[in-house]
Amino acid sequence: MFSQNFDNFILNTDSYKTSHWLQYPPNTEYVSSYIEARGGNSNFENVLFFGLQAFLKQYLTKPITDADIEEAKVLLAAHGVPFNEAGWRQLVAKHGGLLPLRIQAIPEGMVVPTGQVLCQVVNTDPEFYWLTSYIETALLRAIWYPSTVASLSYYCKQIIKAGLEKSADNLNNLPFKLHDFGARGVSSLESAALGALAHLVNFSGTDTLSAIVAANRWYGMQNDMTAFSIPAAEHSTMTTWGREHEADAYGNMIAKFGGEGKTFAVVSDSYDLWNAIDNIWGGELKEKVAQTGGTLVIRPDSGDPIKVVREALQRLAAKFGTTTNSKGYKLLPSYVRLIQGDGINPTSMGKIIDAVIKAGFSSDNITFGMGGGLLQQVNRDTLNFAMKTSSARVDGFWRDVYKDPITSVSKRSKRGRLALVKHQGSYMTLREDELAEQNNLLQDVFLNGDLLVDDTLTAIRQRSSVKS
């Protein structure tokens, strides 16, 4: 019977990797590779590095076993590719199944320009020169996805922050201005956990519960609550009452979830959003909204987001009134707010904020939600992530290893053992042998099966906020 074990790390690779141990030059001893986000999407000048620690804890601190080797041997033989059985047997015998690798990386949460080295891997035992490249598939995937989501979330944070700086009295509500709705729109539970956790480097609101579990498991948050949410309606819970009882459905939300210090959200476009605002929330239920306490967050969920948000604020202002903040922008009463979670991406978000401010409202009146646009509508090419070999020691001598295709300058790779430094306010990737007295921002995080850095999400959040 062939393996059914997803925990077998030998099988956590591409098929063609299994033949690479036979392809290196004779007497190859060490192979050094690096990971970078080469840049691709013009919106992202920076990358927020995140997710490596989760991978190291989940996969690389567990030893390879003889049972893993037996499973892989049978499956790969039937699959039609070579298998380095002797090499894996020697790894178990010599290193107890732990991978003889040194992994360096910049601190998680650090924000650096694209095109810089983020992570570097080299084998520590010359018998296992083939191991560096073997883990590329798993390691690159572990870094590109959460780092890309974290970078997207960080970019959105700058857009929202700029709007608040222009039109709000303070930034107190910034951590809750972008809420993650993406759990149902991703490809797997692990993707939901990692992507939503990456978002939580920048914000504190999520509806993806697996992100909280991930933070507890991999980032030391088991004694602290990582993120928060509120009671919220969906269309089914509102429309089950029937159109003729729409006001009753909304009244029930106030009765069940209203109260001093409480916040709840109600999707209000099931039939006629403008009627809901003008005649139900701002009419029949107006006194209850104002007097019950807490905050009602009205959620439109259809139409042109820019036009709908602007008009919704104008109609709410007409019914509930506004005050003017210190910067001259209108603010609804604290018990009424708006959340837009349909059609949100960085572009639409920026246009909505601009339209709101142009209409004379503070952007503090609105919160955003993102689903698939945050966690799923990214890929490895969003930031052009790649892992490339840059140096190898053969017959006792280190040599540069690189690619320089004449058909694509953008795919030219770096050479030598690498380091990252900060010089005169700018980050630069250097060869390790050019460091001199400069501080290498690549730090050892993993060595021969041991995790050397164990950051909390709290520390990572603090690190990322330095530039946010």
Coordinates of N, CA and C in Angstrom, one line a residue, residues 102-245:
R102 N 21.6 24.8 8.3 CA 21.6 26.1 9.0 C 20.7 27.0 8.2
I103 N 19.7 27.6 8.9 CA 18.8 28.5 8.2 C 18.9 29.9 8.9
Q104 N 19.2 30.9 8.1 CA 19.3 32.2 8.6 C 18.1 33.0 8.0
A105 N 17.6 34.0 8.7 CA 16.5 34.8 8.2 C 16.5 36.2 8.9
I106 N 15.9 37.2 8.2 CA 15.7 38.4 8.9 C 14.6 38.2 9.9
P107 N 14.5 39.1 10.9 CA 13.5 38.9 12.0 C 12.1 39.0 11.4
E108 N 11.2 38.1 11.8 CA 9.8 38.2 11.3 C 9.1 39.5 11.7
G109 N 8.4 40.0 10.8 CA 7.8 41.3 11.1 C 8.6 42.5 10.5
M110 N 9.8 42.2 10.1 CA 10.6 43.3 9.5 C 10.1 43.6 8.1
V111 N 10.1 44.9 7.8 CA 9.6 45.4 6.5 C 10.8 45.9 5.7
V112 N 11.1 45.3 4.6 CA 12.2 45.6 3.8 C 11.8 45.8 2.3
P113 N 12.6 46.5 1.6 CA 12.2 46.7 0.1 C 12.3 45.3 -0.6
T114 N 11.6 45.1 -1.6 CA 11.7 43.9 -2.4 C 13.1 43.9 -3.1
G115 N 13.5 42.7 -3.5 CA 14.8 42.6 -4.1 C 15.9 42.3 -3.1
Q116 N 15.6 42.1 -1.8 CA 16.7 41.9 -0.8 C 16.6 40.4 -0.3
V117 N 17.7 39.9 0.1 CA 17.7 38.5 0.7 C 16.9 38.5 2.0
L118 N 16.0 37.5 2.1 CA 15.2 37.4 3.3 C 15.6 36.2 4.1
C119 N 16.1 35.1 3.5 CA 16.3 33.9 4.2 C 17.5 33.2 3.4
Q120 N 18.3 32.4 4.1 CA 19.4 31.7 3.5 C 19.6 30.4 4.2
V121 N 19.9 29.3 3.4 CA 19.9 28.0 3.8 C 21.2 27.3 3.3
V122 N 21.9 26.6 4.2 CA 23.0 25.8 3.8 C 23.1 24.5 4.6
N123 N 23.6 23.4 4.0 CA 23.7 22.2 4.8 C 25.0 22.4 5.7
T124 N 25.0 21.7 6.8 CA 26.1 21.7 7.8 C 26.9 20.5 7.8
D125 N 26.5 19.5 7.0 CA 27.3 18.2 6.9 C 27.5 18.0 5.4
P126 N 28.7 17.9 5.0 CA 29.0 17.7 3.5 C 28.4 16.5 2.9
E127 N 28.0 15.5 3.7 CA 27.4 14.3 3.2 C 26.0 14.6 2.6
F128 N 25.4 15.7 3.1 CA 24.0 16.0 2.8 C 23.9 17.3 2.0
Y129 N 24.8 17.5 1.0 CA 24.8 18.7 0.1 C 23.5 18.8 -0.7
W130 N 22.8 17.7 -0.9 CA 21.6 17.7 -1.7 C 20.4 18.1 -0.9
L131 N 20.5 18.3 0.4 CA 19.4 18.6 1.3 C 18.9 20.0 1.1
T132 N 19.8 21.0 0.9 CA 19.4 22.4 0.7 C 18.3 22.6 -0.3
S133 N 18.6 22.1 -1.5 CA 17.6 22.2 -2.6 C 16.4 21.3 -2.4
Y134 N 16.6 20.2 -1.7 CA 15.4 19.3 -1.5 C 14.3 20.0 -0.8
I135 N 14.6 20.9 0.2 CA 13.5 21.5 1.0 C 12.9 22.7 0.3
E136 N 13.4 23.1 -0.9 CA 12.9 24.3 -1.5 C 11.4 24.4 -1.6
T137 N 10.8 23.4 -2.1 CA 9.4 23.4 -2.3 C 8.6 23.8 -1.1
A138 N 8.9 23.1 0.0 CA 8.2 23.3 1.3 C 8.6 24.6 1.9
L139 N 9.9 25.0 1.9 CA 10.3 26.2 2.5 C 9.9 27.5 1.8
L140 N 9.9 27.4 0.5 CA 9.5 28.6 -0.3 C 8.0 28.8 -0.1
R141 N 7.2 27.8 -0.2 CA 5.8 27.9 0.0 C 5.5 28.4 1.4
A142 N 6.2 28.0 2.4 CA 6.0 28.4 3.8 C 6.3 29.9 4.0
I143 N 7.1 30.4 3.1 CA 7.5 31.9 3.3 C 6.7 32.7 2.3
W144 N 6.5 32.4 1.1 CA 5.9 33.3 0.1 C 4.5 33.6 0.5
Y145 N 3.7 32.6 0.9 CA 2.3 32.8 1.1 C 2.0 33.8 2.3
P146 N 2.5 33.4 3.5 CA 2.2 34.3 4.6 C 2.9 35.7 4.5
S147 N 4.0 35.7 3.9 CA 4.7 37.0 3.7 C 4.0 37.9 2.7
T148 N 3.4 37.3 1.7 CA 2.6 38.0 0.7 C 1.3 38.6 1.3
V149 N 0.6 37.7 2.0 CA -0.6 38.2 2.7 C -0.3 39.3 3.7
A150 N 0.8 39.1 4.5 CA 1.2 40.1 5.5 C 1.6 41.4 4.8
S151 N 2.2 41.3 3.6 CA 2.6 42.5 2.8 C 1.4 43.3 2.3
L152 N 0.4 42.5 1.8 CA -0.8 43.1 1.3 C -1.6 43.8 2.4
S153 N -1.7 43.1 3.5 CA -2.4 43.7 4.7 C -1.6 44.9 5.1
Y154 N -0.3 44.9 5.2 CA 0.5 46.1 5.5 C 0.2 47.2 4.6
Y155 N 0.2 46.9 3.3 CA -0.1 48.0 2.3 C -1.5 48.6 2.5
C156 N -2.5 47.8 2.8 CA -3.8 48.3 3.1 C -3.8 49.2 4.4
K157 N -3.0 48.8 5.3 CA -2.9 49.5 6.5 C -2.3 50.9 6.3
Q158 N -1.4 51.1 5.4 CA -0.9 52.4 5.0 C -1.9 53.3 4.4
I159 N -2.8 52.6 3.5 CA -3.9 53.4 2.9 C -4.9 53.9 3.9
I160 N -5.3 53.0 4.8 CA -6.2 53.4 5.9 C -5.6 54.4 6.8
K161 N -4.4 54.2 7.2 CA -3.7 55.1 8.1 C -3.7 56.5 7.5
A162 N -3.3 56.6 6.2 CA -3.2 57.9 5.6 C -4.6 58.6 5.6
G163 N -5.7 57.9 5.4 CA -7.0 58.5 5.4 C -7.4 59.0 6.8
L164 N -7.0 58.2 7.9 CA -7.3 58.6 9.2 C -6.4 59.8 9.6
E165 N -5.2 59.8 9.2 CA -4.3 61.0 9.5 C -4.9 62.3 8.9
K166 N -5.5 62.1 7.8 CA -6.1 63.3 7.1 C -7.4 63.8 7.7
S167 N -8.2 62.8 8.2 CA -9.6 63.1 8.5 C -10.1 62.7 9.9
A168 N -9.2 62.1 10.7 CA -9.7 61.7 12.0 C -8.8 62.4 13.1
D169 N -9.4 62.4 14.3 CA -8.7 63.0 15.4 C -7.5 62.2 15.9
N170 N -7.5 60.9 15.7 CA -6.4 60.0 16.2 C -6.5 58.7 15.4
L171 N -5.5 57.9 15.7 CA -5.4 56.6 15.1 C -5.8 55.4 16.0
N172 N -6.6 55.7 17.0 CA -6.9 54.7 18.0 C -7.6 53.5 17.4
N173 N -8.4 53.7 16.4 CA -9.2 52.6 15.8 C -8.5 51.9 14.7
L174 N -7.3 52.3 14.3 CA -6.6 51.7 13.2 C -6.5 50.2 13.3
P175 N -6.2 49.6 14.5 CA -6.0 48.1 14.5 C -7.3 47.3 14.1
F176 N -8.4 48.0 14.1 CA -9.7 47.3 13.8 C -10.3 47.8 12.5
K177 N -9.6 48.5 11.7 CA -10.1 49.1 10.5 C -10.1 48.1 9.3
L178 N -9.5 47.0 9.4 CA -9.6 46.0 8.3 C -9.8 44.6 8.9
H179 N -10.9 44.1 8.7 CA -11.3 42.8 9.3 C -11.2 41.7 8.2
D180 N -10.7 40.5 8.7 CA -10.5 39.4 7.8 C -11.8 38.5 7.7
F181 N -12.4 38.4 6.5 CA -13.5 37.6 6.2 C -13.1 36.4 5.3
G182 N -11.9 36.0 5.3 CA -11.4 35.1 4.2 C -11.4 33.6 4.4
A183 N -11.8 33.1 5.5 CA -11.7 31.7 5.8 C -12.3 30.8 4.8
R184 N -13.5 31.2 4.3 CA -14.2 30.3 3.4 C -13.7 30.4 1.9
G185 N -12.9 31.4 1.7 CA -12.4 31.7 0.3 C -11.1 31.2 0.0
V186 N -10.4 30.5 0.9 CA -9.1 29.9 0.7 C -9.1 28.5 0.3
S187 N -8.0 27.9 0.0 CA -7.9 26.6 -0.5 C -7.8 25.5 0.5
S188 N -7.5 25.8 1.8 CA -7.3 24.8 2.8 C -7.4 25.4 4.2
L189 N -7.5 24.6 5.2 CA -7.5 25.0 6.6 C -6.2 25.7 6.9
E190 N -5.1 25.0 6.5 CA -3.8 25.6 6.8 C -3.6 26.9 6.1
S191 N -4.1 27.1 4.9 CA -4.0 28.4 4.2 C -4.7 29.4 5.0
A192 N -5.9 29.1 5.5 CA -6.7 30.0 6.3 C -6.0 30.4 7.5
A193 N -5.4 29.5 8.2 CA -4.7 29.8 9.5 C -3.5 30.6 9.2
L194 N -2.7 30.3 8.2 CA -1.4 31.0 8.0 C -1.7 32.4 7.4
G195 N -2.6 32.5 6.4 CA -2.9 33.8 5.8 C -3.6 34.7 6.8
A196 N -4.6 34.2 7.5 CA -5.2 35.1 8.5 C -4.3 35.5 9.6
L197 N -3.4 34.6 10.0 CA -2.4 35.0 11.0 C -1.5 36.1 10.5
A198 N -1.1 36.0 9.2 CA -0.3 37.0 8.6 C -0.9 38.4 8.6
H199 N -2.2 38.4 8.4 CA -3.0 39.6 8.4 C -3.0 40.2 9.9
L200 N -2.9 39.3 10.9 CA -3.0 39.8 12.2 C -1.6 40.3 12.7
V201 N -0.6 40.3 11.9 CA 0.6 41.0 12.2 C 0.3 42.5 12.2
N202 N -0.7 42.9 11.3 CA -1.0 44.3 11.1 C -2.3 44.8 11.8
F203 N -3.2 43.9 12.0 CA -4.5 44.3 12.5 C -5.0 43.3 13.6
S204 N -6.1 43.7 14.3 CA -6.5 42.9 15.4 C -7.9 42.3 15.3
G205 N -8.5 42.4 14.0 CA -9.8 41.9 13.8 C -9.8 40.7 12.8
T206 N -10.5 39.6 13.1 CA -10.6 38.5 12.2 C -11.9 37.7 12.5
D207 N -12.4 37.1 11.5 CA -13.4 36.0 11.7 C -12.9 34.7 11.4
T208 N -11.6 34.5 11.2 CA -10.9 33.3 10.9 C -10.4 32.7 12.2
L209 N -11.2 31.8 12.8 CA -10.8 31.3 14.1 C -9.5 30.5 14.1
S210 N -9.2 29.9 13.0 CA -8.0 29.0 12.9 C -6.7 29.9 13.0
A211 N -6.8 31.2 12.7 CA -5.7 32.1 12.9 C -5.3 32.2 14.4
I212 N -6.3 32.2 15.2 CA -6.1 32.3 16.7 C -5.4 31.1 17.2
V213 N -5.9 29.9 16.7 CA -5.3 28.7 17.1 C -3.8 28.6 16.6
A214 N -3.6 29.1 15.4 CA -2.2 29.2 14.8 C -1.3 30.0 15.7
A215 N -1.8 31.2 16.1 CA -1.0 32.1 16.9 C -0.6 31.4 18.2
N216 N -1.6 30.7 18.8 CA -1.3 30.0 20.0 C -0.3 28.9 19.9
R217 N -0.4 28.2 18.7 CA 0.5 27.0 18.5 C 1.9 27.4 18.1
W218 N 2.0 28.4 17.3 CA 3.3 28.7 16.7 C 4.0 30.0 17.1
Y219 N 3.2 30.9 17.7 CA 3.7 32.2 18.0 C 3.4 32.7 19.5
G220 N 3.4 31.8 20.4 CA 3.4 32.1 21.8 C 2.3 32.9 22.4
M221 N 1.1 32.8 21.8 CA -0.1 33.6 22.2 C -1.1 32.8 23.0
Q222 N -0.7 31.7 23.5 CA -1.7 30.9 24.2 C -2.3 31.5 25.5
N223 N -1.6 32.5 26.0 CA -2.1 33.2 27.2 C -2.7 34.6 26.9
D224 N -2.7 34.9 25.6 CA -3.2 36.3 25.2 C -4.1 36.1 24.0
M225 N -5.2 36.9 24.0 CA -6.1 36.8 22.9 C -5.5 37.6 21.7
T226 N -5.3 36.9 20.6 CA -4.7 37.5 19.4 C -5.5 38.5 18.7
A227 N -6.8 38.2 18.6 CA -7.7 39.0 17.7 C -9.1 38.9 18.2
F228 N -10.0 39.8 17.7 CA -11.3 39.9 18.2 C -12.3 40.0 17.1
S229 N -13.6 39.7 17.4 CA -14.7 39.8 16.5 C -15.9 40.3 17.3
I230 N -17.0 40.4 16.5 CA -18.3 40.8 17.1 C -19.4 40.0 16.6
P231 N -20.6 39.9 17.3 CA -21.8 39.3 16.7 C -22.2 40.0 15.4
A232 N -22.5 39.2 14.4 CA -22.8 39.8 13.1 C -23.9 39.0 12.4
A233 N -24.7 39.7 11.6 CA -25.8 39.0 10.9 C -25.3 38.6 9.5
E234 N -25.9 37.6 8.9 CA -25.7 37.2 7.5 C -27.1 37.3 6.9
H235 N -27.1 37.3 5.5 CA -28.4 37.4 4.8 C -29.4 36.4 5.3
S236 N -29.0 35.1 5.5 CA -29.9 34.1 5.8 C -30.7 34.4 7.1
T237 N -29.9 34.9 8.1 CA -30.6 35.2 9.4 C -31.5 36.3 9.4
M238 N -31.3 37.2 8.4 CA -32.2 38.4 8.2 C -33.4 38.0 7.3
T239 N -33.1 37.3 6.2 CA -34.2 37.1 5.3 C -35.1 36.0 5.7
T240 N -34.7 35.1 6.6 CA -35.6 34.1 7.2 C -36.8 34.7 7.8
W241 N -36.7 35.9 8.3 CA -37.9 36.6 8.9 C -38.9 37.0 7.9
G242 N -38.5 37.1 6.6 CA -39.4 37.5 5.6 C -39.3 39.0 5.4
R243 N -39.5 39.5 4.1 CA -39.4 40.9 3.8 C -40.3 41.8 4.7
E244 N -41.5 41.3 4.9 CA -42.5 42.1 5.7 C -42.1 42.2 7.1
H245 N -41.1 41.4 7.6 CA -40.7 41.5 9.0 C -39.2 41.9 9.1

